[in-house]
Amino acid sequence: MDNQTLFAAVLNGDGKAVAAGVRAALAEGVPAADLLNGVLIPAMDEVGRLFELRDFYIPEMMAAAVAMAAGVAVLKPQLAAAAGAPTAGRAAIGTVKGDLHDMGKNLVTMMLEGAGFVVQDLGVDVPPQRFVQAAHDGAQLICLSALLTTTMRQMKLTIDALQAAGLRGQVKVLIGGAPISEDFAGLIGADGFAGDAGAAVRAAKRLMAG
Ligand code: B12
């Protein structure tokens, strides 16, 4: 299956074809990161574009997400192995309150685990107090994901809640998600931002080092 067919299979929400296509490409020696960054993620960007144009509605967007997840599941062992050597560090990650998008978070989780972090995945729609609890429980790195402009402010509320609980000095806060930028991270007082899962690992290591 060529890249175009794989791309189309994600758009069609055909998880079986996506998993088979990814397996075949890996067998041909295509690097896992190329399949992820060159085909699967661009396919989701196209889904977002079609949704904006109202060519796609929620069911199509959902089906494409499930199909992409089927491909990511096949890539998981290789992506994790490529992430690097073990590093000490305990992280907690979640998609902020009001936000149900979890694929970016799951990829970041996978890559952090591959890099040797012990990661507690708090899931989606996570209220600030849940992150505070994770910090109480010993997480050194709090990772926040948001995909909606309307939920970005939950990141600031989470940082405020860590501050109010007296834990802000003990943890580093790393944020990401499609609408998030370095500037926004600076604005709300986060310690770091990363635009993709590979960069998230580099940022996490940098934050743990100092
Ligand atoms: C799939 C999808 C859905 C699926 C989600 C399924 C799931 N299990 O996640 C469903 C159908 C449920 C959905 C629902 C909605 N969605 Co939606 N969705 C998308 C879509 C098409 C893809 C998102 C995705 O998974 N991308 C692939 C992943 C791998 O990329 P990523 O999340 O950006 O993550 C990467 C980086 O950002 C970064 N990263 C992510 N998190 C973190 C965290 C940390 C700590 C770090 C360091 C890095 C990092 O690393 C990741 C890996 O490289 C986007 C369009 C887009 N291009 O983003 C719209 C999009 C995000 N959705 C949108 C909207 C409007 C909605 C709805 C409000 C629609 C509605 N009317 O109901 C609902 C909201 C539901 C809710 N409360 O959350 C809009 C948001 C617009 C805006 N500006 O706010 C978008 C942009 C579509 C569009 N173009 O209009 N959606």
mmCIF file of C-alpha atoms and ligand atoms in Angstrom, residues 41 44-45 47-49 51-52 58 61-62 65 68 93 98-105 107-108 143-150 174-178 193-197 200, ligand 1:
data_model
loop_
_atom_site.group_PDB
_atom_site.id
_atom_site.type_symbol
_atom_site.label_atom_id
_atom_site.label_comp_id
_atom_site.label_asym_id
_atom_site.label_seq_id
_atom_site.Cartn_x
_atom_site.Cartn_y
_atom_site.Cartn_z
ATOM 1 C CA ILE A 41 -0.698 13.061 11.234
ATOM 2 C CA MET A 44 -5.661 13.998 10.574
ATOM 3 C CA ASP A 45 -4.836 17.573 9.518
ATOM 4 C CA VAL A 47 -9.683 15.583 8.410
ATOM 5 C CA GLY A 48 -9.626 18.852 10.374
ATOM 6 C CA ARG A 49 -9.642 20.839 7.134
ATOM 7 C CA PHE A 51 -14.420 19.348 9.040
ATOM 8 C CA GLU A 52 -13.946 23.107 8.753
ATOM 9 C CA ILE A 58 -18.371 14.364 13.776
ATOM 10 C CA MET A 61 -13.933 12.732 12.211
ATOM 11 C CA MET A 62 -14.462 10.050 14.866
ATOM 12 C CA ALA A 65 -9.526 9.068 14.618
ATOM 13 C CA MET A 68 -5.526 6.443 12.953
ATOM 14 C CA ILE A 93 -0.291 13.582 31.643
ATOM 15 C CA GLY A 98 -13.693 20.016 28.786
ATOM 16 C CA ASP A 99 -11.473 18.505 26.112
ATOM 17 C CA LEU A 100 -11.873 14.933 24.835
ATOM 18 C CA HIS A 101 -9.093 14.807 22.220
ATOM 19 C CA ASP A 102 -6.662 12.116 23.247
ATOM 20 C CA MET A 103 -4.526 11.026 20.320
ATOM 21 C CA GLY A 104 -1.793 13.613 20.760
ATOM 22 C CA LYS A 105 -1.709 12.903 24.485
ATOM 23 C CA LEU A 107 1.438 9.669 21.437
ATOM 24 C CA VAL A 108 3.290 11.853 23.905
ATOM 25 C CA CYS A 143 1.979 17.373 31.002
ATOM 26 C CA LEU A 144 -1.130 19.145 29.756
ATOM 27 C CA SER A 145 -2.765 18.658 26.379
ATOM 28 C CA ALA A 146 -5.457 20.879 24.819
ATOM 29 C CA LEU A 147 -6.851 20.807 21.277
ATOM 30 C CA LEU A 148 -9.584 23.408 21.565
ATOM 31 C CA THR A 149 -9.107 27.154 21.818
ATOM 32 C CA THR A 150 -11.911 27.076 24.398
ATOM 33 C CA LEU A 174 4.977 20.991 29.959
ATOM 34 C CA ILE A 175 2.142 21.855 27.596
ATOM 35 C CA GLY A 176 1.144 21.054 24.030
ATOM 36 C CA GLY A 177 -1.654 20.542 21.526
ATOM 37 C CA ALA A 178 -2.518 21.979 18.133
ATOM 38 C CA PHE A 193 6.031 23.727 25.200
ATOM 39 C CA ALA A 194 6.530 21.117 22.509
ATOM 40 C CA GLY A 195 4.887 20.894 19.110
ATOM 41 C CA ASP A 196 5.089 17.134 18.639
ATOM 42 C CA ALA A 197 5.760 13.959 20.564
ATOM 43 C CA ALA A 200 7.999 16.559 23.945
HETATM 44 C C1 B12 B 1 -9.913 13.630 15.698
HETATM 45 C C2 B12 B 1 -10.576 14.926 16.108
HETATM 46 C C3 B12 B 1 -11.697 14.859 16.949
HETATM 47 C C4 B12 B 1 -12.188 13.528 17.570
HETATM 48 C C5 B12 B 1 -11.267 13.208 18.760
HETATM 49 C C6 B12 B 1 -11.087 11.710 18.972
HETATM 50 C C7 B12 B 1 -9.984 11.402 19.945
HETATM 51 N N1 B12 B 1 -10.081 10.234 20.511
HETATM 52 O O1 B12 B 1 -9.061 12.193 20.181
HETATM 53 C C8 B12 B 1 -13.648 13.920 17.989
HETATM 54 C C9 B12 B 1 -14.603 13.525 16.870
HETATM 55 C C10 B12 B 1 -14.151 13.308 19.297
HETATM 56 C C11 B12 B 1 -13.565 15.451 18.050
HETATM 57 C C12 B12 B 1 -14.494 16.220 18.709
HETATM 58 C C13 B12 B 1 -14.502 17.617 18.661
HETATM 59 N N2 B12 B 1 -13.672 18.403 17.939
HETATM 60 CO CO1 B12 B 1 -12.056 17.763 17.083
HETATM 61 N N3 B12 B 1 -10.619 17.332 15.958
HETATM 62 C C14 B12 B 1 -10.069 16.195 15.645
HETATM 63 C C15 B12 B 1 -8.911 16.441 14.634
HETATM 64 C C16 B12 B 1 -9.437 16.128 13.239
HETATM 65 C C17 B12 B 1 -7.615 15.678 14.846
HETATM 66 C C18 B12 B 1 -6.971 15.796 16.236
HETATM 67 C C19 B12 B 1 -5.873 14.766 16.341
HETATM 68 O O2 B12 B 1 -6.070 13.710 16.926
HETATM 69 N N4 B12 B 1 -4.719 15.056 15.698
HETATM 70 C C20 B12 B 1 -3.584 14.120 15.644
HETATM 71 C C21 B12 B 1 -2.730 14.286 16.906
HETATM 72 C C22 B12 B 1 -1.591 13.272 16.870
HETATM 73 O O3 B12 B 1 -2.197 15.580 16.894
HETATM 74 P P1 B12 B 1 -2.280 16.570 18.137
HETATM 75 O O4 B12 B 1 -3.446 16.238 18.993
HETATM 76 O O5 B12 B 1 -2.120 17.970 17.666
HETATM 77 O O6 B12 B 1 -1.000 16.171 19.026
HETATM 78 C C23 B12 B 1 0.341 16.428 18.662
HETATM 79 C C24 B12 B 1 0.868 17.797 19.126
HETATM 80 O O7 B12 B 1 -0.123 18.794 19.215
HETATM 81 C C25 B12 B 1 1.565 17.511 20.411
HETATM 82 N N5 B12 B 1 0.802 17.433 21.668
HETATM 83 C C26 B12 B 1 -0.490 17.135 21.912
HETATM 84 N N6 B12 B 1 -0.752 17.104 23.207
HETATM 85 C C27 B12 B 1 0.416 17.378 23.848
HETATM 86 C C28 B12 B 1 0.704 17.484 25.204
HETATM 87 C C29 B12 B 1 1.994 17.802 25.597
HETATM 88 C C30 B12 B 1 2.328 17.884 27.060
HETATM 89 C C31 B12 B 1 2.989 18.052 24.612
HETATM 90 C C32 B12 B 1 4.356 18.439 25.043
HETATM 91 C C33 B12 B 1 2.703 17.944 23.242
HETATM 92 C C34 B12 B 1 1.412 17.611 22.878
HETATM 93 O O8 B12 B 1 2.129 16.221 20.175
HETATM 94 C C35 B12 B 1 1.166 15.434 19.468
HETATM 95 C C36 B12 B 1 1.872 14.364 18.692
HETATM 96 O O9 B12 B 1 2.738 14.868 17.711
HETATM 97 C C37 B12 B 1 -8.650 17.981 14.870
HETATM 98 C C38 B12 B 1 -8.013 18.718 13.687
HETATM 99 C C39 B12 B 1 -6.526 18.911 13.871
HETATM 100 N N7 B12 B 1 -5.830 18.954 12.770
HETATM 101 O O10 B12 B 1 -6.010 19.032 14.977
HETATM 102 C C40 B12 B 1 -10.059 18.462 15.230
HETATM 103 C C41 B12 B 1 -10.250 19.748 16.033
HETATM 104 C C42 B12 B 1 -9.205 19.855 17.143
HETATM 105 N N8 B12 B 1 -11.576 19.557 16.632
HETATM 106 C C43 B12 B 1 -12.280 20.638 16.649
HETATM 107 C C44 B12 B 1 -13.600 20.750 17.177
HETATM 108 C C45 B12 B 1 -14.296 22.077 16.967
HETATM 109 C C46 B12 B 1 -14.209 19.669 17.848
HETATM 110 C C47 B12 B 1 -15.587 19.691 18.526
HETATM 111 C C48 B12 B 1 -15.889 20.957 19.355
HETATM 112 C C49 B12 B 1 -16.629 19.469 17.426
HETATM 113 C C50 B12 B 1 -18.089 19.589 17.882
HETATM 114 N N9 B12 B 1 -18.751 20.570 17.334
HETATM 115 O O11 B12 B 1 -18.535 18.825 18.695
HETATM 116 C C51 B12 B 1 -15.532 18.416 19.410
HETATM 117 C C52 B12 B 1 -15.027 18.723 20.825
HETATM 118 C C53 B12 B 1 -15.156 17.572 21.748
HETATM 119 C C54 B12 B 1 -14.419 17.884 23.050
HETATM 120 N N10 B12 B 1 -15.129 18.357 24.057
HETATM 121 O O12 B12 B 1 -13.218 17.711 23.118
HETATM 122 C C55 B12 B 1 -11.516 21.821 16.063
HETATM 123 C C56 B12 B 1 -10.999 22.784 17.135
HETATM 124 C C57 B12 B 1 -11.160 24.231 16.714
HETATM 125 C C58 B12 B 1 -10.664 25.169 17.758
HETATM 126 N N11 B12 B 1 -9.928 26.146 17.290
HETATM 127 O O13 B12 B 1 -10.891 25.053 18.920
HETATM 128 C C59 B12 B 1 -10.413 21.099 15.214
HETATM 129 C C60 B12 B 1 -9.108 21.911 15.072
HETATM 130 C C61 B12 B 1 -11.043 20.814 13.823
HETATM 131 C C62 B12 B 1 -11.245 22.050 12.984
HETATM 132 N N12 B12 B 1 -10.337 22.340 12.077
HETATM 133 O O14 B12 B 1 -12.215 22.761 13.169
HETATM 134 N N13 B12 B 1 -12.482 15.909 17.352
#
